[in-house]
Tab-separated table of N, CA and C in Angstrom:
chain	number	residue	atom	x	y	z
A	129	UNK	N	94.226	80.961	101.213
A	129	UNK	CA	93.609	82.244	102.026
A	129	UNK	C	93.494	83.058	100.921
A	130	UNK	N	92.146	83.562	100.336
A	130	UNK	CA	91.671	84.273	99.340
A	130	UNK	C	92.102	85.664	99.716
A	131	UNK	N	91.494	86.544	98.368
A	131	UNK	CA	92.091	87.718	98.289
A	131	UNK	C	91.131	88.708	99.486
A	132	UNK	N	91.750	89.544	99.890
A	132	UNK	CA	91.234	90.441	100.768
A	132	UNK	C	89.794	91.302	100.302
A	133	UNK	N	90.134	91.629	98.705
A	133	UNK	CA	89.046	92.254	98.463
A	133	UNK	C	87.637	91.304	98.174
A	134	UNK	N	87.765	90.249	98.049
A	134	UNK	CA	86.547	89.168	98.147
A	134	UNK	C	86.125	89.339	99.534
A	135	UNK	N	86.780	89.593	100.528
A	135	UNK	CA	86.070	88.930	102.289
A	135	UNK	C	85.257	90.307	102.215
A	136	UNK	N	85.561	91.468	101.605
A	136	UNK	CA	85.423	92.707	102.022
A	136	UNK	C	84.060	93.095	101.246
A	137	UNK	N	83.794	92.471	99.879
A	137	UNK	CA	82.668	93.660	99.151
A	137	UNK	C	81.691	93.260	99.883
A	138	UNK	N	81.005	94.802	99.659
A	138	UNK	CA	79.649	94.834	99.655
A	138	UNK	C	78.502	94.489	98.312
A	139	UNK	N	77.139	94.198	98.945
A	139	UNK	CA	75.875	93.704	98.350
A	139	UNK	C	76.127	94.720	96.983
A	140	UNK	N	76.114	94.628	95.584
A	140	UNK	CA	76.172	95.018	94.485
A	140	UNK	C	77.445	95.588	93.964
A	141	UNK	N	78.417	95.335	95.321
A	141	UNK	CA	79.635	95.490	94.549
A	141	UNK	C	80.599	94.799	93.391
A	142	UNK	N	80.862	95.132	92.926
A	142	UNK	CA	81.889	94.275	91.773
A	142	UNK	C	83.270	95.414	91.516
A	143	UNK	N	84.507	94.001	91.460
A	143	UNK	CA	85.817	94.476	91.207
A	143	UNK	C	86.142	94.843	89.455
A	144	UNK	N	86.506	95.967	89.540
A	144	UNK	CA	86.162	96.475	88.155
A	144	UNK	C	87.713	96.810	87.555
A	145	UNK	N	89.020	96.591	88.465
A	145	UNK	CA	89.779	96.703	88.181
A	145	UNK	C	90.720	96.268	89.319
A	146	UNK	N	92.132	95.478	89.088
A	146	UNK	CA	92.809	95.127	90.040
A	146	UNK	C	94.420	95.237	89.589
A	147	UNK	N	95.344	95.640	90.152
A	147	UNK	CA	96.379	95.611	89.955
A	147	UNK	C	97.841	95.432	91.322
A	148	UNK	N	98.714	95.284	91.524
A	148	UNK	CA	99.600	94.895	92.326
A	148	UNK	C	100.993	95.434	92.138
A	149	UNK	N	101.695	95.525	92.957
A	149	UNK	CA	102.896	95.964	93.202
A	149	UNK	C	103.888	95.343	91.920
A	150	UNK	N	104.524	96.345	91.496
A	150	UNK	CA	105.429	95.778	90.049
A	150	UNK	C	106.392	94.663	90.270
A	151	UNK	N	106.839	94.109	89.174
A	151	UNK	CA	107.746	93.018	89.367
A	151	UNK	C	108.767	93.272	89.558
A	152	UNK	N	108.942	95.052	89.326
A	152	UNK	CA	110.519	95.294	89.352
A	152	UNK	C	111.296	95.338	90.730
A	153	UNK	N	110.374	94.687	92.054
A	153	UNK	CA	110.556	94.655	93.368
A	153	UNK	C	111.883	93.088	93.252
A	154	UNK	N	111.722	92.467	92.278
A	154	UNK	CA	112.684	91.625	91.910
A	154	UNK	C	113.705	92.090	91.384
A	155	UNK	N	114.514	93.035	91.188
A	155	UNK	CA	115.428	93.304	90.471
A	155	UNK	C	116.683	93.330	91.321
A	156	UNK	N	116.648	93.711	92.519
A	156	UNK	CA	117.657	93.472	93.389
A	156	UNK	C	117.653	91.851	93.399
A	157	UNK	N	117.016	91.277	93.289
A	157	UNK	CA	117.426	89.648	93.285
A	157	UNK	C	117.579	89.231	92.343
A	158	UNK	N	117.233	89.573	90.958
A	158	UNK	CA	117.903	88.750	89.867
A	158	UNK	C	119.484	89.770	89.449
A	159	UNK	N	119.363	90.628	90.110
A	159	UNK	CA	121.025	91.284	89.681
A	159	UNK	C	122.071	90.247	91.212
A	160	UNK	N	121.431	90.222	92.028
A	160	UNK	CA	122.229	89.144	92.565
A	160	UNK	C	122.599	88.029	92.470
A	161	UNK	N	121.073	87.385	91.602
A	161	UNK	CA	121.261	85.850	90.737
A	161	UNK	C	122.480	85.837	89.565
A	162	UNK	N	122.406	87.132	89.059
A	162	UNK	CA	123.316	87.006	87.828
A	162	UNK	C	124.982	87.258	88.785
A	163	UNK	N	125.170	87.697	89.751
A	163	UNK	CA	126.296	87.742	90.108
A	163	UNK	C	126.563	86.878	90.413
A	164	UNK	N	125.725	85.739	91.347
A	164	UNK	CA	126.458	84.543	91.523
A	164	UNK	C	126.600	83.765	90.720
A	165	UNK	N	125.865	83.509	89.792
A	165	UNK	CA	125.983	82.819	88.160
A	165	UNK	C	127.696	83.376	87.973
A	166	UNK	N	127.669	84.374	87.620
A	166	UNK	CA	128.846	84.753	87.073
A	166	UNK	C	130.230	84.568	87.896
A	167	UNK	N	130.315	84.701	89.189
A	167	UNK	CA	131.113	84.216	90.068
A	167	UNK	C	131.014	82.773	90.050
A	168	UNK	N	130.141	82.048	89.991
A	168	UNK	CA	130.320	80.513	89.768
A	168	UNK	C	131.221	80.603	88.226
A	169	UNK	N	130.552	80.893	87.810
A	169	UNK	CA	131.189	80.582	85.858
A	169	UNK	C	133.120	81.060	86.109
A	170	UNK	N	133.523	81.850	86.788
A	170	UNK	CA	134.510	82.699	87.059
A	170	UNK	C	135.354	81.676	87.864
A	171	UNK	N	134.820	81.104	88.817
A	171	UNK	CA	135.423	80.232	89.555
A	171	UNK	C	135.775	79.002	89.314
A	172	UNK	N	135.385	78.958	87.859
A	172	UNK	CA	135.506	77.149	87.077
A	172	UNK	C	136.639	78.054	86.121
A	173	UNK	N	136.759	79.162	85.896
A	173	UNK	CA	138.041	79.342	84.994
A	173	UNK	C	139.303	79.427	85.044
A	174	UNK	N	139.426	79.794	86.964
A	174	UNK	CA	140.332	80.152	87.248
A	174	UNK	C	141.603	79.042	87.864
A	175	UNK	N	142.674	78.747	87.920
A	175	UNK	CA	143.287	77.848	88.079
A	175	UNK	C	144.298	77.723	89.503
A	176	UNK	N	144.057	79.215	90.387
A	176	UNK	CA	144.558	78.943	91.486
A	176	UNK	C	143.587	78.728	92.524
A	177	UNK	N	143.583	77.777	93.643
A	177	UNK	CA	142.946	77.297	94.329
A	177	UNK	C	142.250	78.622	95.351
A	178	UNK	N	142.850	79.565	96.093
A	178	UNK	CA	142.660	80.797	96.472
A	178	UNK	C	141.471	81.210	95.851
A	179	UNK	N	141.925	81.686	94.672
A	179	UNK	CA	140.895	82.394	93.897
A	179	UNK	C	139.609	81.484	93.460
A	180	UNK	N	139.526	80.232	93.256
A	180	UNK	CA	138.676	79.456	93.521
A	180	UNK	C	137.632	79.835	94.441
A	181	UNK	N	138.545	79.602	95.620
A	181	UNK	CA	137.458	79.293	97.046
A	181	UNK	C	136.960	80.549	97.255
A	182	UNK	N	137.448	81.809	97.181
A	182	UNK	CA	137.127	83.484	96.812
A	182	UNK	C	135.437	83.313	96.254
A	183	UNK	N	135.750	82.899	95.108
A	183	UNK	CA	134.871	83.461	94.142
A	183	UNK	C	133.928	82.473	94.412
A	184	UNK	N	134.082	81.034	95.053
A	184	UNK	CA	132.519	80.401	95.681
A	184	UNK	C	131.802	80.801	96.756
A	185	UNK	N	132.988	81.553	97.537
A	185	UNK	CA	132.594	81.794	98.531
A	185	UNK	C	131.560	83.386	98.262
A	186	UNK	N	132.320	84.026	97.443
A	186	UNK	CA	131.313	85.150	97.216
A	186	UNK	C	129.915	85.018	96.557
A	187	UNK	N	129.957	83.447	95.627
A	187	UNK	CA	129.113	83.409	94.871
A	187	UNK	C	128.079	82.678	95.992
A	188	UNK	N	128.383	81.885	96.803
A	188	UNK	CA	127.299	81.863	98.077
A	188	UNK	C	126.928	82.677	98.899
A	189	UNK	N	127.488	83.765	99.191
A	189	UNK	CA	126.833	85.092	99.923
A	189	UNK	C	126.145	85.676	98.427
A	190	UNK	N	126.508	85.825	97.434
A	190	UNK	CA	125.729	86.399	96.654
A	190	UNK	C	124.095	85.786	96.500
A	191	UNK	N	124.573	84.410	96.169
A	191	UNK	CA	123.061	83.527	96.000
A	191	UNK	C	122.285	83.403	97.128
A	192	UNK	N	122.758	83.775	98.600
A	192	UNK	CA	121.872	83.823	99.966
A	192	UNK	C	121.295	85.295	99.970
A	193	UNK	N	122.093	86.048	99.618
A	193	UNK	CA	121.483	87.370	99.420
A	193	UNK	C	120.464	87.304	98.524
A	194	UNK	N	120.790	86.447	96.902
A	194	UNK	CA	119.443	86.801	96.129
A	194	UNK	C	118.099	85.999	96.836
A	195	UNK	N	118.495	84.768	97.439
A	195	UNK	CA	117.468	84.125	97.672
A	195	UNK	C	116.321	85.021	99.040
A	196	UNK	N	116.959	85.748	99.738
A	196	UNK	CA	116.661	86.631	101.050
A	196	UNK	C	115.689	87.854	100.068
A	197	UNK	N	116.570	88.260	99.067
A	197	UNK	CA	115.938	89.502	98.170
A	197	UNK	C	114.176	88.636	97.157
A	198	UNK	N	114.547	87.600	96.945
A	198	UNK	CA	113.586	86.839	96.135
A	198	UNK	C	112.521	86.786	97.269
A	199	UNK	N	112.511	86.134	98.069
A	199	UNK	CA	111.732	85.243	99.312
A	199	UNK	C	110.968	86.967	99.904
A	200	UNK	N	111.553	88.545	99.764
A	200	UNK	CA	110.550	89.285	100.350
A	200	UNK	C	110.220	90.195	99.280
A	201	UNK	N	110.822	89.901	98.080
A	201	UNK	CA	109.444	90.229	96.844
A	201	UNK	C	108.731	89.806	96.030
A	202	UNK	N	108.519	88.328	96.632
A	202	UNK	CA	107.564	87.985	96.183
A	202	UNK	C	106.481	87.738	97.559
A	203	UNK	N	107.051	87.905	98.727
A	203	UNK	CA	106.152	88.100	99.980
A	203	UNK	C	105.390	89.374	100.074
A	204	UNK	N	105.893	90.570	99.370
A	204	UNK	CA	105.426	91.901	99.512
A	204	UNK	C	104.313	91.918	98.600
A	205	UNK	N	104.568	91.370	97.268
A	205	UNK	CA	103.878	91.376	96.286
A	205	UNK	C	102.501	90.354	96.555
A	206	UNK	N	102.771	89.096	96.949
A	206	UNK	CA	101.746	88.452	97.571
A	206	UNK	C	100.690	89.145	98.800
A	207	UNK	N	101.513	89.546	99.485
A	207	UNK	CA	100.304	90.685	100.657
A	207	UNK	C	99.521	92.310	100.568
A	208	UNK	N	100.180	92.163	99.073
A	208	UNK	CA	99.783	93.874	98.244
A	208	UNK	C	98.378	93.926	97.433
A	209	UNK	N	97.296	94.282	97.706
A	209	UNK	CA	96.308	94.297	96.668
A	209	UNK	C	95.799	95.547	96.587
A	210	UNK	N	95.539	95.933	95.286
A	210	UNK	CA	94.795	97.587	94.862
A	210	UNK	C	93.936	96.727	94.058
A	211	UNK	N	92.390	97.655	94.391
A	211	UNK	CA	91.709	97.353	93.643
A	211	UNK	C	90.713	98.419	93.539
A	212	UNK	N	90.331	98.375	92.279
A	212	UNK	CA	88.978	99.528	92.226
A	212	UNK	C	87.629	98.882	92.193
A	213	UNK	N	86.478	99.021	92.849
A	213	UNK	CA	85.265	98.312	92.460
A	213	UNK	C	84.154	99.748	92.131
A	214	UNK	N	83.316	99.204	91.780
A	214	UNK	CA	82.186	100.444	91.308
A	214	UNK	C	82.155	101.490	92.233
A	215	UNK	N	82.177	100.765	93.430
A	215	UNK	CA	81.937	101.750	94.962
A	215	UNK	C	83.019	102.699	95.181
A	216	UNK	N	84.529	102.146	95.109
A	216	UNK	CA	85.497	102.459	95.932
A	216	UNK	C	86.854	102.010	95.778
A	217	UNK	N	88.094	102.476	96.690
A	217	UNK	CA	89.278	102.281	95.876
A	217	UNK	C	89.721	101.690	97.159
A	218	UNK	N	90.293	100.242	97.229
A	218	UNK	CA	90.571	99.481	98.034
A	218	UNK	C	92.308	98.911	97.598
A	219	UNK	N	93.241	99.402	98.694
A	219	UNK	CA	94.656	99.159	98.816
A	219	UNK	C	95.051	98.394	100.228
A	220	UNK	N	95.569	97.095	100.075
A	220	UNK	CA	95.736	96.626	101.277
A	220	UNK	C	97.228	96.026	101.451
A	221	UNK	N	98.202	96.378	102.245
A	221	UNK	CA	99.501	95.587	102.236
A	221	UNK	C	99.455	95.318	103.652
A	222	UNK	N	100.548	94.258	103.709
A	222	UNK	CA	100.578	93.574	105.130
A	222	UNK	C	100.189	91.883	105.375
A	223	UNK	N	100.777	91.593	106.003
A	223	UNK	CA	100.190	89.744	106.368
A	223	UNK	C	99.491	89.819	107.748
A	224	UNK	N	100.701	90.007	108.735
A	224	UNK	CA	100.101	90.096	109.716
A	224	UNK	C	99.528	91.322	110.384
A	225	UNK	N	100.622	92.027	110.521
A	225	UNK	CA	100.131	94.056	110.829
A	225	UNK	C	99.750	93.984	109.292
A	226	UNK	N	98.332	94.309	109.288
A	226	UNK	CA	97.785	94.713	107.824
A	226	UNK	C	97.486	96.200	108.064
A	227	UNK	N	97.453	96.731	106.584
A	227	UNK	CA	97.217	98.146	106.807
A	227	UNK	C	96.614	98.410	105.644
A	228	UNK	N	95.302	99.377	105.306
A	228	UNK	CA	94.286	99.387	104.729
A	228	UNK	C	94.102	100.678	104.187
A	229	UNK	N	93.647	100.810	102.946
A	229	UNK	CA	93.049	102.345	102.622
A	229	UNK	C	91.870	102.198	101.986
A	230	UNK	N	90.603	102.867	102.314
A	230	UNK	CA	89.537	102.522	101.382
A	230	UNK	C	89.128	104.113	101.122
A	231	UNK	N	88.349	104.555	100.216
A	231	UNK	CA	87.753	105.463	99.714
A	231	UNK	C	86.906	105.495	98.760
A	232	UNK	N	86.064	106.238	98.951
A	232	UNK	CA	84.336	106.300	98.101
A	232	UNK	C	85.112	106.908	96.964
A	233	UNK	N	84.219	106.352	95.605
A	233	UNK	CA	85.006	106.820	94.680
A	233	UNK	C	84.238	108.360	94.340
A	234	UNK	N	82.775	108.734	95.026
A	234	UNK	CA	82.043	109.752	95.316
A	234	UNK	C	83.332	110.951	95.717
A	235	UNK	N	84.057	110.422	96.873
A	235	UNK	CA	85.041	111.050	97.710
A	235	UNK	C	86.441	111.743	96.863
A	236	UNK	N	86.568	110.962	95.881
A	236	UNK	CA	87.730	111.109	94.967
A	236	UNK	C	87.826	112.664	94.467
A	237	UNK	N	88.599	113.344	94.954
A	237	UNK	CA	89.303	114.677	93.825
A	237	UNK	C	90.127	114.952	92.874
A	238	UNK	N	91.040	114.008	93.090
A	238	UNK	CA	91.976	113.943	92.172
A	238	UNK	C	92.660	112.331	92.208
A	239	UNK	N	93.048	112.077	91.075
A	239	UNK	CA	94.058	110.982	90.892
A	239	UNK	C	95.371	111.580	90.392
A	240	UNK	N	96.467	111.532	90.900
A	240	UNK	CA	97.880	111.735	90.328
A	240	UNK	C	98.878	110.490	90.022
A	241	UNK	N	99.523	110.758	89.015
A	241	UNK	CA	100.191	109.227	88.570
A	241	UNK	C	101.805	110.311	88.416
A	242	UNK	N	102.530	109.491	89.147
A	242	UNK	CA	104.152	109.728	88.759
A	242	UNK	C	105.013	109.036	88.539
A	243	UNK	N	105.742	108.758	87.123
A	243	UNK	CA	106.641	107.724	86.466
A	243	UNK	C	107.664	108.592	86.437
A	244	UNK	N	108.747	107.929	86.863
A	244	UNK	CA	110.568	108.144	86.312
A	244	UNK	C	110.298	107.687	84.759
A	245	UNK	N	111.385	108.090	84.309
A	245	UNK	CA	111.654	107.327	82.876
A	245	UNK	C	111.744	106.199	82.919
A	246	UNK	N	112.364	105.453	83.782
A	246	UNK	CA	112.242	103.834	83.982
A	246	UNK	C	110.944	103.556	84.110
A	247	UNK	N	110.188	103.908	85.239
A	247	UNK	CA	108.609	103.799	85.015
A	247	UNK	C	107.733	103.580	83.969
A	248	UNK	N	108.520	104.936	83.059
A	248	UNK	CA	107.329	104.937	81.754
A	248	UNK	C	107.803	103.668	81.047
A	249	UNK	N	109.263	103.624	80.838
A	249	UNK	CA	109.431	102.501	80.148
A	249	UNK	C	109.143	100.920	80.648
A	250	UNK	N	109.059	100.396	81.784
A	250	UNK	CA	108.673	98.839	82.484
A	250	UNK	C	107.120	99.520	82.624
A	251	UNK	N	106.478	100.690	82.501
A	251	UNK	CA	105.267	100.752	82.857
A	251	UNK	C	104.731	100.512	84.576
A	252	UNK	N	105.491	101.137	85.403
A	252	UNK	CA	104.985	100.949	86.922
A	252	UNK	C	104.997	102.547	87.325
A	253	UNK	N	104.667	103.124	88.488
A	253	UNK	CA	104.518	104.400	89.059
A	253	UNK	C	104.042	104.246	90.148
A	254	UNK	N	103.707	105.801	90.928
A	254	UNK	CA	103.098	105.875	91.911
A	254	UNK	C	101.914	106.398	91.816
A	255	UNK	N	100.917	106.024	92.613
A	255	UNK	CA	99.841	106.976	92.363
A	255	UNK	C	99.327	107.322	93.360
A	256	UNK	N	98.544	108.658	93.355
A	256	UNK	CA	98.777	109.377	94.600
A	256	UNK	C	96.692	109.713	94.470
A	257	UNK	N	95.912	109.677	95.566
A	257	UNK	CA	94.435	110.055	95.545
A	257	UNK	C	94.339	110.970	96.517
A	258	UNK	N	94.165	111.824	96.338
A	258	UNK	CA	93.177	112.837	96.688
A	258	UNK	C	91.693	112.744	97.341
A	259	UNK	N	91.262	113.086	98.877
A	259	UNK	CA	90.068	112.743	98.583
A	259	UNK	C	89.246	114.129	99.086
A	260	UNK	N	88.210	114.241	98.702
A	260	UNK	CA	87.474	115.624	99.518
A	260	UNK	C	87.293	115.309	100.893
A	261	UNK	N	88.094	116.443	101.467
A	261	UNK	CA	88.059	116.217	103.210
A	261	UNK	C	88.541	114.765	103.799
A	262	UNK	N	89.197	113.937	102.938
A	262	UNK	CA	89.518	113.080	103.251
A	262	UNK	C	91.174	112.939	103.561
A	263	UNK	N	91.855	113.948	102.856
A	263	UNK	CA	93.369	113.804	103.103
A	263	UNK	C	93.446	112.996	101.439
A	264	UNK	N	95.226	112.560	101.782
A	264	UNK	CA	95.303	111.781	100.575
A	264	UNK	C	96.235	110.406	100.660
A	265	UNK	N	96.392	109.589	99.715
A	265	UNK	CA	96.761	107.968	100.173
A	265	UNK	C	98.051	108.419	98.548
A	266	UNK	N	99.368	108.064	99.040
A	266	UNK	CA	100.223	107.425	98.056
A	266	UNK	C	100.243	105.734	98.115
A	267	UNK	N	100.064	105.556	96.803
A	267	UNK	CA	100.045	103.507	96.326
A	267	UNK	C	101.587	103.855	95.873
A	268	UNK	N	102.328	103.356	96.274
A	268	UNK	CA	104.173	103.169	95.721
A	268	UNK	C	104.261	102.015	94.540
A	269	UNK	N	105.069	102.326	93.742
A	269	UNK	CA	105.590	101.303	93.159
A	269	UNK	C	103.957	100.206	92.295
A	270	UNK	N	103.105	100.968	91.844
A	270	UNK	CA	102.214	99.531	91.205
A	270	UNK	C	102.321	99.524	89.758
A	271	UNK	N	101.908	98.221	88.802
A	271	UNK	CA	102.001	98.030	87.856
A	271	UNK	C	100.539	99.038	87.125
A	272	UNK	N	100.866	99.534	85.730
A	272	UNK	CA	100.037	99.990	85.077
A	272	UNK	C	99.221	100.989	85.709
A	273	UNK	N	99.961	102.169	86.240
A	273	UNK	CA	99.722	103.142	86.693
A	273	UNK	C	98.512	104.577	86.119
A	274	UNK	N	98.459	104.164	84.902
A	274	UNK	CA	98.140	104.943	84.059
A	274	UNK	C	96.215	104.131	83.962
A	275	UNK	N	96.415	103.032	83.726
A	275	UNK	CA	95.398	101.617	83.857
A	275	UNK	C	94.444	101.844	84.936
A	276	UNK	N	95.437	101.745	86.286
A	276	UNK	CA	94.414	102.213	87.105
A	276	UNK	C	94.056	103.644	87.663
A	277	UNK	N	94.530	104.492	87.073
A	277	UNK	CA	93.924	105.933	87.457
A	277	UNK	C	92.591	105.954	86.465
A	278	UNK	N	92.604	105.498	85.199
A	278	UNK	CA	91.319	105.498	83.989
A	278	UNK	C	90.297	104.662	84.846
A	279	UNK	N	90.834	103.646	85.441
A	279	UNK	CA	89.717	102.864	86.155
A	279	UNK	C	88.953	103.227	87.373
A	280	UNK	N	89.785	104.508	88.160
A	280	UNK	CA	89.240	105.051	89.164
A	280	UNK	C	88.222	106.419	88.498
A	281	UNK	N	88.834	107.075	87.516
A	281	UNK	CA	88.428	108.601	87.143
A	281	UNK	C	87.323	108.119	85.739
A	282	UNK	N	87.163	107.219	85.409
A	282	UNK	CA	86.362	106.544	84.382
A	282	UNK	C	84.636	106.464	84.934
A	283	UNK	N	83.660	107.096	84.736
A	283	UNK	CA	82.550	106.840	85.202
A	283	UNK	C	81.553	106.022	84.301
A	284	UNK	N	80.754	105.170	84.331
A	284	UNK	CA	79.868	104.164	83.294
A	284	UNK	C	78.608	105.595	83.170
A	285	UNK	N	78.383	105.470	82.208
A	285	UNK	CA	77.080	106.512	81.962
A	285	UNK	C	75.632	106.120	82.965
A	286	UNK	N	75.202	107.465	83.032
A	286	UNK	CA	74.443	106.942	84.028
A	286	UNK	C	74.786	107.371	85.697
A	287	UNK	N	75.956	107.099	85.906
A	287	UNK	CA	75.950	107.392	87.556
A	287	UNK	C	76.746	108.694	87.637
């Protein structure tokens, strides 16, 4: 299965910038994997069988939760595309139930970036695109939001 943007490009249209959901979607999974590992290590250091059994049970539960969160984060990143072409901005989410947003570059009035302190450190944030007479669209938790904004607002000479 190819990328959505490659399927919808118009003649003469080319992709200028692509980004995706930030890897921070994996943080809950990483925390659960760390908890499972810590519980597994702790179960090997205790001598009481009951505590060992409880630790192994909790480690298994944490590992199952981590596996679920890893799969959902991967699926979210796999099914989300955000692109800027020389003609428009395209954002697609979903696999079976697909939601797309497209706005012509000449209809964009403003591009706002909202980053928390952690977002600035880890380089992710929310971008709100406001269109002339077309409302607005908020794209949440994308990687490199300032570069994405620059790709939208920077116009080549002569256009």
